[in-house]
Amino acid sequence: MAPSGDLMGAAEDLADQFLRVTKRYLPHLAHLCLISTFLEDGIRMWFQWNEQRDYINMSWGCGIILATLFVLINMSGQLVGCILVLARKFVPYACFGLFGIIFMQTVAYSILWDLKFLMRNLALGGGLLLLLAESRSEGKSMFAGVPTVDDISPRQYMQLGGRLLLVLMFMTLLHFELSAFTIFQDIFGMALIILVAIGFKTKLAALTLVIWLFVINLVQNAFWNIPTYRPLHDFLKYDFFQTMSVIGGLLLVVALGPGGVSMDEHKKKW
């Protein structure tokens, strides 16, 4: 039997080979996955305009005009933000706009009081933070003049914050049930979460999480098997695309690396 070090080395070599083959396409795939939940939600608001407007009006008693304005801002903000990200134009402004959409939805749909959905929204924000870090070139900084510590730039702090927020998605997937498979799944997932959070073996851990989360998403959120008239269809569809956005964030971790605030980076100095 091969020693665990040899197995880890072989896995890292396989991951590096994958990255060499896909490095031209991986960022584009990451962007598409990352904005997928905003794109789907914006399109859904177009087709469910009246339902969304009436829900906001009934929930907040704000009147038809303000409810309509909310839906319009929500829909247009998401669709315009997605177009800008995919076109790679004004990406920082698109990110800030999408951050605003997340905040609006968290308040308007009372997500603030639902821990599971709040953690998923924060994880989605982590993906946007990584996208913001990617868009920020070292030469033309939107944080010019901000002091750094030990040559660590604000971009690297963004990568750290993005990594830490992304792992919140996986906290919502832990079951804590007393079955052998569930215990293995929780321990395996928690180990990968910790590796990504501290930035150790980051690309391999993030790539493994991408595969694991993609499989879970296909199995647990198969909205295409549910008739469209059932409320469960929309619920699973929402979960599916939100999970795809977190996968996009993890793919950015794979493409960009963990950044300067990580054990992988500090190992280079040892």
mmCIF file with all atom_site columns, C-alpha atoms in Angstrom, residues 9-174:
data_model
loop_
_atom_site.group_PDB
_atom_site.id
_atom_site.type_symbol
_atom_site.label_atom_id
_atom_site.label_alt_id
_atom_site.label_comp_id
_atom_site.label_asym_id
_atom_site.label_entity_id
_atom_site.label_seq_id
_atom_site.pdbx_PDB_ins_code
_atom_site.Cartn_x
_atom_site.Cartn_y
_atom_site.Cartn_z
_atom_site.occupancy
_atom_site.B_iso_or_equiv
_atom_site.pdbx_formal_charge
_atom_site.auth_seq_id
_atom_site.auth_comp_id
_atom_site.auth_asym_id
_atom_site.auth_atom_id
_atom_site.pdbx_PDB_model_num
ATOM 1   C CA . GLY A 1 9   ? 1.533   13.918 -3.833  1.00 0.00 ? 9   GLY A CA 1
ATOM 2   C CA . ALA A 1 10  ? -0.107  11.960 -6.634  1.00 0.00 ? 10  ALA A CA 1
ATOM 3   C CA . ALA A 1 11  ? -3.423  13.762 -6.013  1.00 0.00 ? 11  ALA A CA 1
ATOM 4   C CA . GLU A 1 12  ? -1.677  17.153 -6.104  1.00 0.00 ? 12  GLU A CA 1
ATOM 5   C CA . ASP A 1 13  ? 0.102   16.224 -9.344  1.00 0.00 ? 13  ASP A CA 1
ATOM 6   C CA . LEU A 1 14  ? -3.246  15.222 -10.865 1.00 0.00 ? 14  LEU A CA 1
ATOM 7   C CA . ALA A 1 15  ? -4.804  18.518 -9.747  1.00 0.00 ? 15  ALA A CA 1
ATOM 8   C CA . ASP A 1 16  ? -1.864  20.502 -11.195 1.00 0.00 ? 16  ASP A CA 1
ATOM 9   C CA . GLN A 1 17  ? -2.202  18.649 -14.496 1.00 0.00 ? 17  GLN A CA 1
ATOM 10  C CA . PHE A 1 18  ? -5.921  19.446 -14.558 1.00 0.00 ? 18  PHE A CA 1
ATOM 11  C CA . LEU A 1 19  ? -5.187  23.125 -13.922 1.00 0.00 ? 19  LEU A CA 1
ATOM 12  C CA . ARG A 1 20  ? -2.600  23.272 -16.706 1.00 0.00 ? 20  ARG A CA 1
ATOM 13  C CA . VAL A 1 21  ? -5.107  21.853 -19.183 1.00 0.00 ? 21  VAL A CA 1
ATOM 14  C CA . THR A 1 22  ? -8.032  24.031 -18.086 1.00 0.00 ? 22  THR A CA 1
ATOM 15  C CA . LYS A 1 23  ? -6.308  27.281 -17.030 1.00 0.00 ? 23  LYS A CA 1
ATOM 16  C CA . ARG A 1 24  ? -7.620  29.181 -20.081 1.00 0.00 ? 24  ARG A CA 1
ATOM 17  C CA . TYR A 1 25  ? -11.210 28.120 -19.511 1.00 0.00 ? 25  TYR A CA 1
ATOM 18  C CA . LEU A 1 26  ? -11.485 27.737 -15.745 1.00 0.00 ? 26  LEU A CA 1
ATOM 19  C CA . PRO A 1 27  ? -11.972 31.460 -14.897 1.00 0.00 ? 27  PRO A CA 1
ATOM 20  C CA . HIS A 1 28  ? -14.748 31.768 -17.492 1.00 0.00 ? 28  HIS A CA 1
ATOM 21  C CA . LEU A 1 29  ? -16.488 28.669 -16.113 1.00 0.00 ? 29  LEU A CA 1
ATOM 22  C CA . ALA A 1 30  ? -16.065 30.047 -12.586 1.00 0.00 ? 30  ALA A CA 1
ATOM 23  C CA . HIS A 1 31  ? -17.665 33.372 -13.603 1.00 0.00 ? 31  HIS A CA 1
ATOM 24  C CA . LEU A 1 32  ? -20.607 31.627 -15.279 1.00 0.00 ? 32  LEU A CA 1
ATOM 25  C CA . CYS A 1 33  ? -21.243 29.404 -12.261 1.00 0.00 ? 33  CYS A CA 1
ATOM 26  C CA . LEU A 1 34  ? -20.828 32.304 -9.851  1.00 0.00 ? 34  LEU A CA 1
ATOM 27  C CA . ILE A 1 35  ? -23.436 34.548 -11.474 1.00 0.00 ? 35  ILE A CA 1
ATOM 28  C CA . SER A 1 36  ? -25.866 31.700 -12.280 1.00 0.00 ? 36  SER A CA 1
ATOM 29  C CA . THR A 1 37  ? -28.066 32.260 -9.214  1.00 0.00 ? 37  THR A CA 1
ATOM 30  C CA . PHE A 1 38  ? -28.362 35.985 -9.964  1.00 0.00 ? 38  PHE A CA 1
ATOM 31  C CA . LEU A 1 39  ? -29.119 35.280 -13.621 1.00 0.00 ? 39  LEU A CA 1
ATOM 32  C CA . GLU A 1 40  ? -31.776 32.685 -12.792 1.00 0.00 ? 40  GLU A CA 1
ATOM 33  C CA . ASP A 1 41  ? -33.341 34.914 -10.132 1.00 0.00 ? 41  ASP A CA 1
ATOM 34  C CA . GLY A 1 42  ? -33.430 37.936 -12.441 1.00 0.00 ? 42  GLY A CA 1
ATOM 35  C CA . ILE A 1 43  ? -35.117 35.935 -15.212 1.00 0.00 ? 43  ILE A CA 1
ATOM 36  C CA . ARG A 1 44  ? -37.561 34.398 -12.722 1.00 0.00 ? 44  ARG A CA 1
ATOM 37  C CA . MET A 1 45  ? -38.560 37.873 -11.524 1.00 0.00 ? 45  MET A CA 1
ATOM 38  C CA . TRP A 1 46  ? -39.394 38.823 -15.106 1.00 0.00 ? 46  TRP A CA 1
ATOM 39  C CA . PHE A 1 47  ? -41.742 35.834 -15.465 1.00 0.00 ? 47  PHE A CA 1
ATOM 40  C CA . GLN A 1 48  ? -43.119 36.051 -11.890 1.00 0.00 ? 48  GLN A CA 1
ATOM 41  C CA . TRP A 1 49  ? -43.370 39.833 -11.764 1.00 0.00 ? 49  TRP A CA 1
ATOM 42  C CA . ASN A 1 50  ? -46.861 39.991 -10.277 1.00 0.00 ? 50  ASN A CA 1
ATOM 43  C CA . GLU A 1 51  ? -46.228 37.279 -7.687  1.00 0.00 ? 51  GLU A CA 1
ATOM 44  C CA . GLN A 1 52  ? -42.995 38.920 -6.490  1.00 0.00 ? 52  GLN A CA 1
ATOM 45  C CA . ARG A 1 53  ? -44.598 42.372 -6.337  1.00 0.00 ? 53  ARG A CA 1
ATOM 46  C CA . ASP A 1 54  ? -47.631 41.098 -4.428  1.00 0.00 ? 54  ASP A CA 1
ATOM 47  C CA . TYR A 1 55  ? -45.435 39.154 -1.977  1.00 0.00 ? 55  TYR A CA 1
ATOM 48  C CA . ILE A 1 56  ? -43.377 42.238 -1.116  1.00 0.00 ? 56  ILE A CA 1
ATOM 49  C CA . ASN A 1 57  ? -46.521 44.352 -0.817  1.00 0.00 ? 57  ASN A CA 1
ATOM 50  C CA . MET A 1 58  ? -48.215 41.843 1.498   1.00 0.00 ? 58  MET A CA 1
ATOM 51  C CA . SER A 1 59  ? -45.082 41.222 3.593   1.00 0.00 ? 59  SER A CA 1
ATOM 52  C CA . TRP A 1 60  ? -44.181 44.865 4.148   1.00 0.00 ? 60  TRP A CA 1
ATOM 53  C CA . GLY A 1 61  ? -47.426 46.705 3.447   1.00 0.00 ? 61  GLY A CA 1
ATOM 54  C CA . CYS A 1 62  ? -45.436 49.194 1.387   1.00 0.00 ? 62  CYS A CA 1
ATOM 55  C CA . GLY A 1 63  ? -47.930 49.705 -1.426  1.00 0.00 ? 63  GLY A CA 1
ATOM 56  C CA . ILE A 1 64  ? -47.893 48.633 -5.064  1.00 0.00 ? 64  ILE A CA 1
ATOM 57  C CA . ILE A 1 65  ? -45.554 51.413 -6.245  1.00 0.00 ? 65  ILE A CA 1
ATOM 58  C CA . LEU A 1 66  ? -42.739 50.676 -3.767  1.00 0.00 ? 66  LEU A CA 1
ATOM 59  C CA . ALA A 1 67  ? -43.182 46.911 -4.244  1.00 0.00 ? 67  ALA A CA 1
ATOM 60  C CA . THR A 1 68  ? -42.919 47.354 -8.013  1.00 0.00 ? 68  THR A CA 1
ATOM 61  C CA . LEU A 1 69  ? -39.819 49.531 -7.589  1.00 0.00 ? 69  LEU A CA 1
ATOM 62  C CA . PHE A 1 70  ? -38.221 46.862 -5.379  1.00 0.00 ? 70  PHE A CA 1
ATOM 63  C CA . VAL A 1 71  ? -38.827 44.110 -7.954  1.00 0.00 ? 71  VAL A CA 1
ATOM 64  C CA . LEU A 1 72  ? -37.557 46.353 -10.770 1.00 0.00 ? 72  LEU A CA 1
ATOM 65  C CA . ILE A 1 73  ? -34.322 47.208 -8.926  1.00 0.00 ? 73  ILE A CA 1
ATOM 66  C CA . ASN A 1 74  ? -33.860 43.578 -7.915  1.00 0.00 ? 74  ASN A CA 1
ATOM 67  C CA . MET A 1 75  ? -34.395 42.237 -11.423 1.00 0.00 ? 75  MET A CA 1
ATOM 68  C CA . SER A 1 76  ? -32.422 44.868 -13.361 1.00 0.00 ? 76  SER A CA 1
ATOM 69  C CA . GLY A 1 77  ? -29.594 44.944 -10.813 1.00 0.00 ? 77  GLY A CA 1
ATOM 70  C CA . GLN A 1 78  ? -29.051 41.202 -11.107 1.00 0.00 ? 78  GLN A CA 1
ATOM 71  C CA . LEU A 1 79  ? -29.306 41.008 -14.893 1.00 0.00 ? 79  LEU A CA 1
ATOM 72  C CA . VAL A 1 80  ? -27.072 44.051 -15.527 1.00 0.00 ? 80  VAL A CA 1
ATOM 73  C CA . GLY A 1 81  ? -24.540 42.789 -12.964 1.00 0.00 ? 81  GLY A CA 1
ATOM 74  C CA . CYS A 1 82  ? -24.418 39.370 -14.653 1.00 0.00 ? 82  CYS A CA 1
ATOM 75  C CA . ILE A 1 83  ? -23.890 40.908 -18.096 1.00 0.00 ? 83  ILE A CA 1
ATOM 76  C CA . LEU A 1 84  ? -21.044 43.101 -16.821 1.00 0.00 ? 84  LEU A CA 1
ATOM 77  C CA . VAL A 1 85  ? -19.320 40.165 -15.091 1.00 0.00 ? 85  VAL A CA 1
ATOM 78  C CA . LEU A 1 86  ? -19.564 37.930 -18.165 1.00 0.00 ? 86  LEU A CA 1
ATOM 79  C CA . ALA A 1 87  ? -18.351 40.791 -20.402 1.00 0.00 ? 87  ALA A CA 1
ATOM 80  C CA . ARG A 1 88  ? -15.572 41.556 -17.848 1.00 0.00 ? 88  ARG A CA 1
ATOM 81  C CA . LYS A 1 89  ? -16.535 45.225 -17.894 1.00 0.00 ? 89  LYS A CA 1
ATOM 82  C CA . PHE A 1 90  ? -16.771 47.347 -14.719 1.00 0.00 ? 90  PHE A CA 1
ATOM 83  C CA . VAL A 1 91  ? -16.562 44.147 -12.679 1.00 0.00 ? 91  VAL A CA 1
ATOM 84  C CA . PRO A 1 92  ? -15.933 45.893 -9.306  1.00 0.00 ? 92  PRO A CA 1
ATOM 85  C CA . TYR A 1 93  ? -19.081 47.991 -9.761  1.00 0.00 ? 93  TYR A CA 1
ATOM 86  C CA . ALA A 1 94  ? -21.031 44.879 -10.779 1.00 0.00 ? 94  ALA A CA 1
ATOM 87  C CA . CYS A 1 95  ? -19.799 43.112 -7.629  1.00 0.00 ? 95  CYS A CA 1
ATOM 88  C CA . PHE A 1 96  ? -20.845 45.976 -5.371  1.00 0.00 ? 96  PHE A CA 1
ATOM 89  C CA . GLY A 1 97  ? -24.243 46.047 -7.088  1.00 0.00 ? 97  GLY A CA 1
ATOM 90  C CA . LEU A 1 98  ? -24.710 42.315 -6.523  1.00 0.00 ? 98  LEU A CA 1
ATOM 91  C CA . PHE A 1 99  ? -23.600 42.728 -2.892  1.00 0.00 ? 99  PHE A CA 1
ATOM 92  C CA . GLY A 1 100 ? -26.419 45.262 -2.600  1.00 0.00 ? 100 GLY A CA 1
ATOM 93  C CA . ILE A 1 101 ? -28.895 42.791 -4.111  1.00 0.00 ? 101 ILE A CA 1
ATOM 94  C CA . ILE A 1 102 ? -27.884 40.140 -1.557  1.00 0.00 ? 102 ILE A CA 1
ATOM 95  C CA . PHE A 1 103 ? -28.422 42.653 1.266   1.00 0.00 ? 103 PHE A CA 1
ATOM 96  C CA . MET A 1 104 ? -31.811 43.729 -0.118  1.00 0.00 ? 104 MET A CA 1
ATOM 97  C CA . GLN A 1 105 ? -33.018 40.154 -0.456  1.00 0.00 ? 105 GLN A CA 1
ATOM 98  C CA . THR A 1 106 ? -31.737 39.222 3.009   1.00 0.00 ? 106 THR A CA 1
ATOM 99  C CA . VAL A 1 107 ? -33.870 41.960 4.539   1.00 0.00 ? 107 VAL A CA 1
ATOM 100 C CA . ALA A 1 108 ? -36.904 41.829 2.218   1.00 0.00 ? 108 ALA A CA 1
ATOM 101 C CA . TYR A 1 109 ? -37.364 38.053 2.344   1.00 0.00 ? 109 TYR A CA 1
ATOM 102 C CA . SER A 1 110 ? -36.566 37.782 6.093   1.00 0.00 ? 110 SER A CA 1
ATOM 103 C CA . ILE A 1 111 ? -33.509 35.620 5.388   1.00 0.00 ? 111 ILE A CA 1
ATOM 104 C CA . LEU A 1 112 ? -31.798 37.331 8.316   1.00 0.00 ? 112 LEU A CA 1
ATOM 105 C CA . TRP A 1 113 ? -33.776 35.114 10.722  1.00 0.00 ? 113 TRP A CA 1
ATOM 106 C CA . ASP A 1 114 ? -33.203 31.837 8.862   1.00 0.00 ? 114 ASP A CA 1
ATOM 107 C CA . LEU A 1 115 ? -29.704 30.644 9.766   1.00 0.00 ? 115 LEU A CA 1
ATOM 108 C CA . LYS A 1 116 ? -29.373 28.190 6.869   1.00 0.00 ? 116 LYS A CA 1
ATOM 109 C CA . PHE A 1 117 ? -30.321 30.712 4.193   1.00 0.00 ? 117 PHE A CA 1
ATOM 110 C CA . LEU A 1 118 ? -28.296 33.455 5.883   1.00 0.00 ? 118 LEU A CA 1
ATOM 111 C CA . MET A 1 119 ? -25.165 31.278 5.817   1.00 0.00 ? 119 MET A CA 1
ATOM 112 C CA . ARG A 1 120 ? -25.760 30.481 2.149   1.00 0.00 ? 120 ARG A CA 1
ATOM 113 C CA . ASN A 1 121 ? -26.166 34.167 1.313   1.00 0.00 ? 121 ASN A CA 1
ATOM 114 C CA . LEU A 1 122 ? -22.929 34.929 3.152   1.00 0.00 ? 122 LEU A CA 1
ATOM 115 C CA . ALA A 1 123 ? -21.223 32.146 1.186   1.00 0.00 ? 123 ALA A CA 1
ATOM 116 C CA . LEU A 1 124 ? -22.531 33.736 -2.002  1.00 0.00 ? 124 LEU A CA 1
ATOM 117 C CA . GLY A 1 125 ? -21.020 37.019 -0.827  1.00 0.00 ? 125 GLY A CA 1
ATOM 118 C CA . GLY A 1 126 ? -17.723 35.179 -0.376  1.00 0.00 ? 126 GLY A CA 1
ATOM 119 C CA . GLY A 1 127 ? -17.813 34.174 -4.035  1.00 0.00 ? 127 GLY A CA 1
ATOM 120 C CA . LEU A 1 128 ? -18.357 37.813 -5.038  1.00 0.00 ? 128 LEU A CA 1
ATOM 121 C CA . LEU A 1 129 ? -15.465 38.843 -2.795  1.00 0.00 ? 129 LEU A CA 1
ATOM 122 C CA . LEU A 1 130 ? -13.190 36.439 -4.685  1.00 0.00 ? 130 LEU A CA 1
ATOM 123 C CA . LEU A 1 131 ? -14.467 37.830 -7.986  1.00 0.00 ? 131 LEU A CA 1
ATOM 124 C CA . LEU A 1 132 ? -13.680 41.326 -6.737  1.00 0.00 ? 132 LEU A CA 1
ATOM 125 C CA . ALA A 1 133 ? -10.181 40.180 -5.760  1.00 0.00 ? 133 ALA A CA 1
ATOM 126 C CA . GLU A 1 134 ? -9.642  38.664 -9.206  1.00 0.00 ? 134 GLU A CA 1
ATOM 127 C CA . SER A 1 135 ? -10.756 41.860 -10.953 1.00 0.00 ? 135 SER A CA 1
ATOM 128 C CA . ARG A 1 136 ? -8.413  44.024 -8.920  1.00 0.00 ? 136 ARG A CA 1
ATOM 129 C CA . SER A 1 137 ? -5.112  44.340 -10.769 1.00 0.00 ? 137 SER A CA 1
ATOM 130 C CA . GLU A 1 138 ? -2.016  45.092 -8.763  1.00 0.00 ? 138 GLU A CA 1
ATOM 131 C CA . GLY A 1 139 ? -1.143  48.002 -11.003 1.00 0.00 ? 139 GLY A CA 1
ATOM 132 C CA . LYS A 1 140 ? -4.417  49.942 -10.946 1.00 0.00 ? 140 LYS A CA 1
ATOM 133 C CA . SER A 1 141 ? -5.717  49.510 -7.442  1.00 0.00 ? 141 SER A CA 1
ATOM 134 C CA . MET A 1 142 ? -9.061  50.760 -6.203  1.00 0.00 ? 142 MET A CA 1
ATOM 135 C CA . PHE A 1 143 ? -7.369  50.653 -2.773  1.00 0.00 ? 143 PHE A CA 1
ATOM 136 C CA . ALA A 1 144 ? -4.398  52.831 -3.681  1.00 0.00 ? 144 ALA A CA 1
ATOM 137 C CA . GLY A 1 145 ? -2.736  54.210 -0.579  1.00 0.00 ? 145 GLY A CA 1
ATOM 138 C CA . VAL A 1 146 ? -4.198  51.599 1.794   1.00 0.00 ? 146 VAL A CA 1
ATOM 139 C CA . PRO A 1 147 ? -1.371  50.402 4.065   1.00 0.00 ? 147 PRO A CA 1
ATOM 140 C CA . THR A 1 148 ? -0.368  46.763 3.901   1.00 0.00 ? 148 THR A CA 1
ATOM 141 C CA . VAL A 1 149 ? 1.079   44.425 6.517   1.00 0.00 ? 149 VAL A CA 1
ATOM 142 C CA . ASP A 1 150 ? 4.110   42.319 5.604   1.00 0.00 ? 150 ASP A CA 1
ATOM 143 C CA . ASP A 1 151 ? 3.567   43.076 1.914   1.00 0.00 ? 151 ASP A CA 1
ATOM 144 C CA . ILE A 1 152 ? 0.076   41.590 2.072   1.00 0.00 ? 152 ILE A CA 1
ATOM 145 C CA . SER A 1 153 ? -2.240  43.572 -0.184  1.00 0.00 ? 153 SER A CA 1
ATOM 146 C CA . PRO A 1 154 ? -5.975  44.216 0.308   1.00 0.00 ? 154 PRO A CA 1
ATOM 147 C CA . ARG A 1 155 ? -6.579  41.763 -2.546  1.00 0.00 ? 155 ARG A CA 1
ATOM 148 C CA . GLN A 1 156 ? -5.098  38.965 -0.436  1.00 0.00 ? 156 GLN A CA 1
ATOM 149 C CA . TYR A 1 157 ? -7.328  39.886 2.498   1.00 0.00 ? 157 TYR A CA 1
ATOM 150 C CA . MET A 1 158 ? -10.278 39.679 0.094   1.00 0.00 ? 158 MET A CA 1
ATOM 151 C CA . GLN A 1 159 ? -9.183  36.170 -0.884  1.00 0.00 ? 159 GLN A CA 1
ATOM 152 C CA . LEU A 1 160 ? -9.014  35.203 2.788   1.00 0.00 ? 160 LEU A CA 1
ATOM 153 C CA . GLY A 1 161 ? -12.473 36.660 3.472   1.00 0.00 ? 161 GLY A CA 1
ATOM 154 C CA . GLY A 1 162 ? -13.877 34.959 0.391   1.00 0.00 ? 162 GLY A CA 1
ATOM 155 C CA . ARG A 1 163 ? -12.480 31.581 1.444   1.00 0.00 ? 163 ARG A CA 1
ATOM 156 C CA . LEU A 1 164 ? -13.855 31.889 4.977   1.00 0.00 ? 164 LEU A CA 1
ATOM 157 C CA . LEU A 1 165 ? -17.322 32.900 3.755   1.00 0.00 ? 165 LEU A CA 1
ATOM 158 C CA . LEU A 1 166 ? -17.460 30.138 1.137   1.00 0.00 ? 166 LEU A CA 1
ATOM 159 C CA . VAL A 1 167 ? -17.065 27.421 3.750   1.00 0.00 ? 167 VAL A CA 1
ATOM 160 C CA . LEU A 1 168 ? -20.345 28.514 5.356   1.00 0.00 ? 168 LEU A CA 1
ATOM 161 C CA . MET A 1 169 ? -22.166 26.750 2.501   1.00 0.00 ? 169 MET A CA 1
ATOM 162 C CA . PHE A 1 170 ? -20.727 23.434 3.646   1.00 0.00 ? 170 PHE A CA 1
ATOM 163 C CA . MET A 1 171 ? -21.749 24.045 7.229   1.00 0.00 ? 171 MET A CA 1
ATOM 164 C CA . THR A 1 172 ? -25.367 23.917 6.005   1.00 0.00 ? 172 THR A CA 1
ATOM 165 C CA . LEU A 1 173 ? -24.738 20.476 4.462   1.00 0.00 ? 173 LEU A CA 1
ATOM 166 C CA . LEU A 1 174 ? -23.564 18.766 7.670   1.00 0.00 ? 174 LEU A CA 1
#
